[in-house]
């Protein structure tokens, strides 16, 4: 085994150098674990926690039982589409005009647990406290990390669910034609429930 680092190789024909190659040797450890994560609820109402199901197994045998699990949860702004209403936009307005800013993600925290004898666990992302401050559709994102026993190397998976803090949404579609300052624009709108 060669030590890690930068190396070079030269090729000779007789005493004449005919080629040179520089390369790096790095330690590589293949994935040893497979992790799957799934949201147990697809659409969340405001203030509702998100249970996340985690399944993990070692690829080369052995049980993942007792392996630590960390789930980092956050809410990210997100648009959504309504079937049968193509082109209507339901989601946060992100234009920078009129002093409005792009919506930001909100951290919900980290929850921890460990895998059971079947290599499974269910951990729950907490709801946003004071959800009244978050009034746009979004997605609850769960970044799952299962740590290997002994080594602590993390194998990751992601899960997500749509967040609907309101019962009704207004979807808008801009009319055709150019945008000319001072002229009236045509818009089409629809109200839908979540």
Tab-separated table of C-alpha atoms in Angstrom:
chain	number	residue	atom	x	y	z
A	1	UNK	CA	0.000	0.000	0.000
A	2	UNK	CA	1.301	3.446	-0.939
A	3	UNK	CA	1.116	6.252	1.596
A	4	UNK	CA	-1.464	8.920	0.825
A	5	UNK	CA	-0.360	12.148	-0.835
A	6	UNK	CA	0.763	13.520	-4.194
A	7	UNK	CA	2.831	11.220	-6.391
A	8	UNK	CA	4.323	11.260	-9.864
A	9	UNK	CA	5.310	8.523	-12.282
A	10	UNK	CA	7.697	8.715	-15.225
A	11	UNK	CA	7.929	6.344	-18.196
A	12	UNK	CA	11.220	5.733	-19.992
A	13	UNK	CA	12.224	4.052	-23.220
A	14	UNK	CA	15.856	3.330	-22.743
A	15	UNK	CA	17.216	6.455	-21.087
A	16	UNK	CA	14.698	8.831	-22.737
A	17	UNK	CA	11.676	9.999	-20.687
A	18	UNK	CA	8.521	9.477	-22.815
A	19	UNK	CA	5.813	10.359	-20.340
A	20	UNK	CA	5.032	11.767	-16.945
A	21	UNK	CA	1.907	11.597	-14.793
A	22	UNK	CA	1.034	13.311	-11.505
A	23	UNK	CA	-1.652	11.807	-9.284
A	24	UNK	CA	-2.934	11.687	-5.723
A	25	UNK	CA	-3.366	8.673	-3.502
A	26	UNK	CA	-6.182	9.114	-1.018
A	27	UNK	CA	-7.791	6.871	1.529
A	28	UNK	CA	-11.134	5.595	0.300
A	29	UNK	CA	-13.598	3.734	2.411
A	30	UNK	CA	-16.680	2.529	0.525
A	31	UNK	CA	-20.155	2.965	1.936
A	32	UNK	CA	-20.806	0.261	4.489
A	33	UNK	CA	-24.365	1.152	5.401
A	34	UNK	CA	-27.562	1.858	3.480
A	35	UNK	CA	-29.982	4.359	5.047
A	36	UNK	CA	-33.532	5.202	3.965
A	37	UNK	CA	-35.692	7.947	5.439
A	38	UNK	CA	-39.349	8.672	4.777
A	39	UNK	CA	-41.851	11.216	6.032
A	40	UNK	CA	-44.781	9.417	7.631
A	41	UNK	CA	-47.114	12.309	6.712
A	42	UNK	CA	-47.027	13.925	3.230
A	43	UNK	CA	-48.935	17.135	4.036
A	44	UNK	CA	-48.638	18.852	7.401
A	45	UNK	CA	-50.921	21.491	8.823
A	46	UNK	CA	-49.559	24.386	10.846
A	47	UNK	CA	-48.173	23.331	14.220
A	48	UNK	CA	-48.108	19.620	13.358
A	49	UNK	CA	-44.912	17.598	14.082
A	50	UNK	CA	-43.363	15.378	11.389
A	51	UNK	CA	-42.595	11.734	12.251
A	52	UNK	CA	-39.676	10.400	10.176
A	53	UNK	CA	-39.158	6.659	9.654
A	54	UNK	CA	-35.519	5.548	9.403
A	55	UNK	CA	-34.362	2.151	8.102
A	56	UNK	CA	-30.677	1.200	8.023
A	57	UNK	CA	-28.661	-1.902	7.341
A	58	UNK	CA	-25.033	-2.809	6.876
A	59	UNK	CA	-24.296	-3.742	3.281
A	60	UNK	CA	-21.868	-6.513	4.224
A	61	UNK	CA	-23.880	-8.225	6.946
A	62	UNK	CA	-24.257	-7.491	10.613
A	63	UNK	CA	-26.989	-5.694	12.465
A	64	UNK	CA	-27.291	-1.911	12.659
A	65	UNK	CA	-29.054	-2.309	16.021
A	66	UNK	CA	-28.037	0.345	18.529
A	67	UNK	CA	-26.532	2.686	15.932
A	68	UNK	CA	-27.112	6.348	16.872
A	69	UNK	CA	-29.479	8.388	14.664
A	70	UNK	CA	-29.564	12.179	14.322
A	71	UNK	CA	-32.318	14.016	12.455
A	72	UNK	CA	-31.765	17.695	11.699
A	73	UNK	CA	-35.078	19.395	10.928
A	74	UNK	CA	-35.865	22.678	9.199
A	75	UNK	CA	-38.606	24.425	7.259
A	76	UNK	CA	-37.749	25.752	3.803
A	77	UNK	CA	-40.020	27.994	1.704
A	78	UNK	CA	-41.510	26.069	-1.190
A	79	UNK	CA	-44.027	26.498	-3.979
A	80	UNK	CA	-46.525	23.810	-4.829
A	81	UNK	CA	-48.715	22.961	-7.771
A	82	UNK	CA	-52.357	22.017	-7.784
A	83	UNK	CA	-53.496	19.260	-10.131
A	84	UNK	CA	-55.625	20.643	-12.938
A	85	UNK	CA	-54.299	24.190	-12.428
A	86	UNK	CA	-51.121	24.378	-14.542
A	87	UNK	CA	-49.248	27.645	-14.430
A	88	UNK	CA	-50.843	28.888	-11.218
A	89	UNK	CA	-48.253	29.772	-8.609
A	90	UNK	CA	-49.008	28.847	-5.009
A	91	UNK	CA	-46.157	29.880	-2.771
A	92	UNK	CA	-44.074	32.726	-1.470
A	93	UNK	CA	-43.459	35.776	-3.568
A	94	UNK	CA	-39.674	36.063	-3.804
A	95	UNK	CA	-39.249	39.162	-5.890
A	96	UNK	CA	-36.935	41.689	-4.310
A	97	UNK	CA	-39.066	44.669	-5.325
A	98	UNK	CA	-41.036	46.773	-2.875
A	99	UNK	CA	-38.631	46.028	-0.035
A	100	UNK	CA	-39.603	42.356	0.269
A	101	UNK	CA	-36.911	39.811	0.884
A	102	UNK	CA	-36.476	36.225	-0.188
A	103	UNK	CA	-38.014	33.842	2.393
A	104	UNK	CA	-35.454	31.997	4.495
A	105	UNK	CA	-35.280	28.554	6.043
A	106	UNK	CA	-36.103	28.139	9.723
A	107	UNK	CA	-34.263	25.595	11.882
A	108	UNK	CA	-36.472	23.336	13.993
A	109	UNK	CA	-33.664	21.570	15.842
A	110	UNK	CA	-32.012	18.156	16.079
A	111	UNK	CA	-33.611	15.016	17.495
A	112	UNK	CA	-31.624	11.900	18.369
A	113	UNK	CA	-32.334	8.236	18.963
A	114	UNK	CA	-30.996	4.810	18.092
A	115	UNK	CA	-31.953	1.954	15.818
A	116	UNK	CA	-33.903	-1.013	17.186
A	117	UNK	CA	-33.159	-4.717	16.575
A	118	UNK	CA	-34.602	-4.424	13.026
A	119	UNK	CA	-32.418	-1.412	12.175
A	120	UNK	CA	-35.385	0.953	12.385
A	121	UNK	CA	-36.367	4.045	14.328
A	122	UNK	CA	-39.051	6.707	14.198
A	123	UNK	CA	-37.994	10.186	15.262
A	124	UNK	CA	-40.231	13.233	15.212
A	125	UNK	CA	-39.293	16.680	13.928
A	126	UNK	CA	-40.817	19.209	16.303
A	127	UNK	CA	-43.293	21.767	14.964
A	128	UNK	CA	-42.221	25.381	14.655
A	129	UNK	CA	-43.073	27.176	17.862
A	130	UNK	CA	-45.009	30.313	17.108
A	131	UNK	CA	-45.921	29.135	13.602
A	132	UNK	CA	-48.006	32.276	13.207
A	133	UNK	CA	-44.721	33.923	12.143
A	134	UNK	CA	-44.393	31.502	9.207
A	135	UNK	CA	-47.314	32.171	6.878
A	136	UNK	CA	-46.183	30.687	3.578
A	137	UNK	CA	-46.261	27.198	2.147
A	138	UNK	CA	-43.055	25.317	2.713
A	139	UNK	CA	-41.460	21.953	3.231
A	140	UNK	CA	-40.301	20.344	6.441
A	141	UNK	CA	-36.886	18.923	5.581
A	142	UNK	CA	-35.344	16.109	7.628
A	143	UNK	CA	-31.625	15.375	7.134
A	144	UNK	CA	-31.021	11.943	8.674
A	145	UNK	CA	-27.576	10.718	9.753
A	146	UNK	CA	-27.035	7.158	11.033
A	147	UNK	CA	-23.657	6.726	12.696
A	148	UNK	CA	-21.750	3.482	12.345
A	149	UNK	CA	-21.073	1.665	15.589
A	150	UNK	CA	-17.511	2.172	16.714
A	151	UNK	CA	-16.290	4.439	13.919
A	152	UNK	CA	-18.908	7.162	14.017
A	153	UNK	CA	-18.949	7.556	10.239
A	154	UNK	CA	-22.314	8.973	9.135
A	155	UNK	CA	-24.442	7.649	6.294
A	156	UNK	CA	-27.167	10.117	5.270
A	157	UNK	CA	-30.646	10.202	3.809
A	158	UNK	CA	-33.322	12.876	3.448
A	159	UNK	CA	-37.075	13.048	3.892
A	160	UNK	CA	-39.530	15.888	3.330
A	161	UNK	CA	-43.177	16.764	3.723
A	162	UNK	CA	-45.196	19.727	2.481
A	163	UNK	CA	-46.145	22.297	5.130
A	164	UNK	CA	-49.427	24.177	4.847
A	165	UNK	CA	-49.784	26.757	7.629
A	166	UNK	CA	-53.037	28.057	6.067
A	167	UNK	CA	-56.258	26.297	5.133
A	168	UNK	CA	-56.710	28.304	1.913
A	169	UNK	CA	-54.233	29.560	-0.698
A	170	UNK	CA	-54.475	32.062	-3.494
A	171	UNK	CA	-52.760	30.972	-6.706
A	172	UNK	CA	-51.863	33.555	-9.341
A	173	UNK	CA	-50.953	33.395	-13.005
A	174	UNK	CA	-49.730	36.489	-14.814
A	175	UNK	CA	-51.589	37.341	-18.000
A	176	UNK	CA	-49.863	37.396	-21.358
A	177	UNK	CA	-48.304	40.514	-22.723
A	178	UNK	CA	-45.359	42.639	-21.777
A	179	UNK	CA	-44.788	44.482	-18.553
A	180	UNK	CA	-44.899	48.185	-19.273
A	181	UNK	CA	-44.506	50.594	-16.392
A	182	UNK	CA	-47.710	52.431	-15.613
A	183	UNK	CA	-50.001	49.980	-17.432
A	184	UNK	CA	-52.504	47.590	-15.878
A	185	UNK	CA	-51.513	43.914	-15.817
A	186	UNK	CA	-53.968	41.044	-16.161
A	187	UNK	CA	-53.777	38.266	-13.580
A	188	UNK	CA	-55.751	35.076	-13.117
A	189	UNK	CA	-56.312	33.764	-9.624
A	190	UNK	CA	-57.789	30.715	-7.881
A	191	UNK	CA	-58.398	29.902	-4.245
A	192	UNK	CA	-57.717	26.312	-3.187
A	193	UNK	CA	-57.725	24.474	0.097
A	194	UNK	CA	-54.802	22.377	1.214
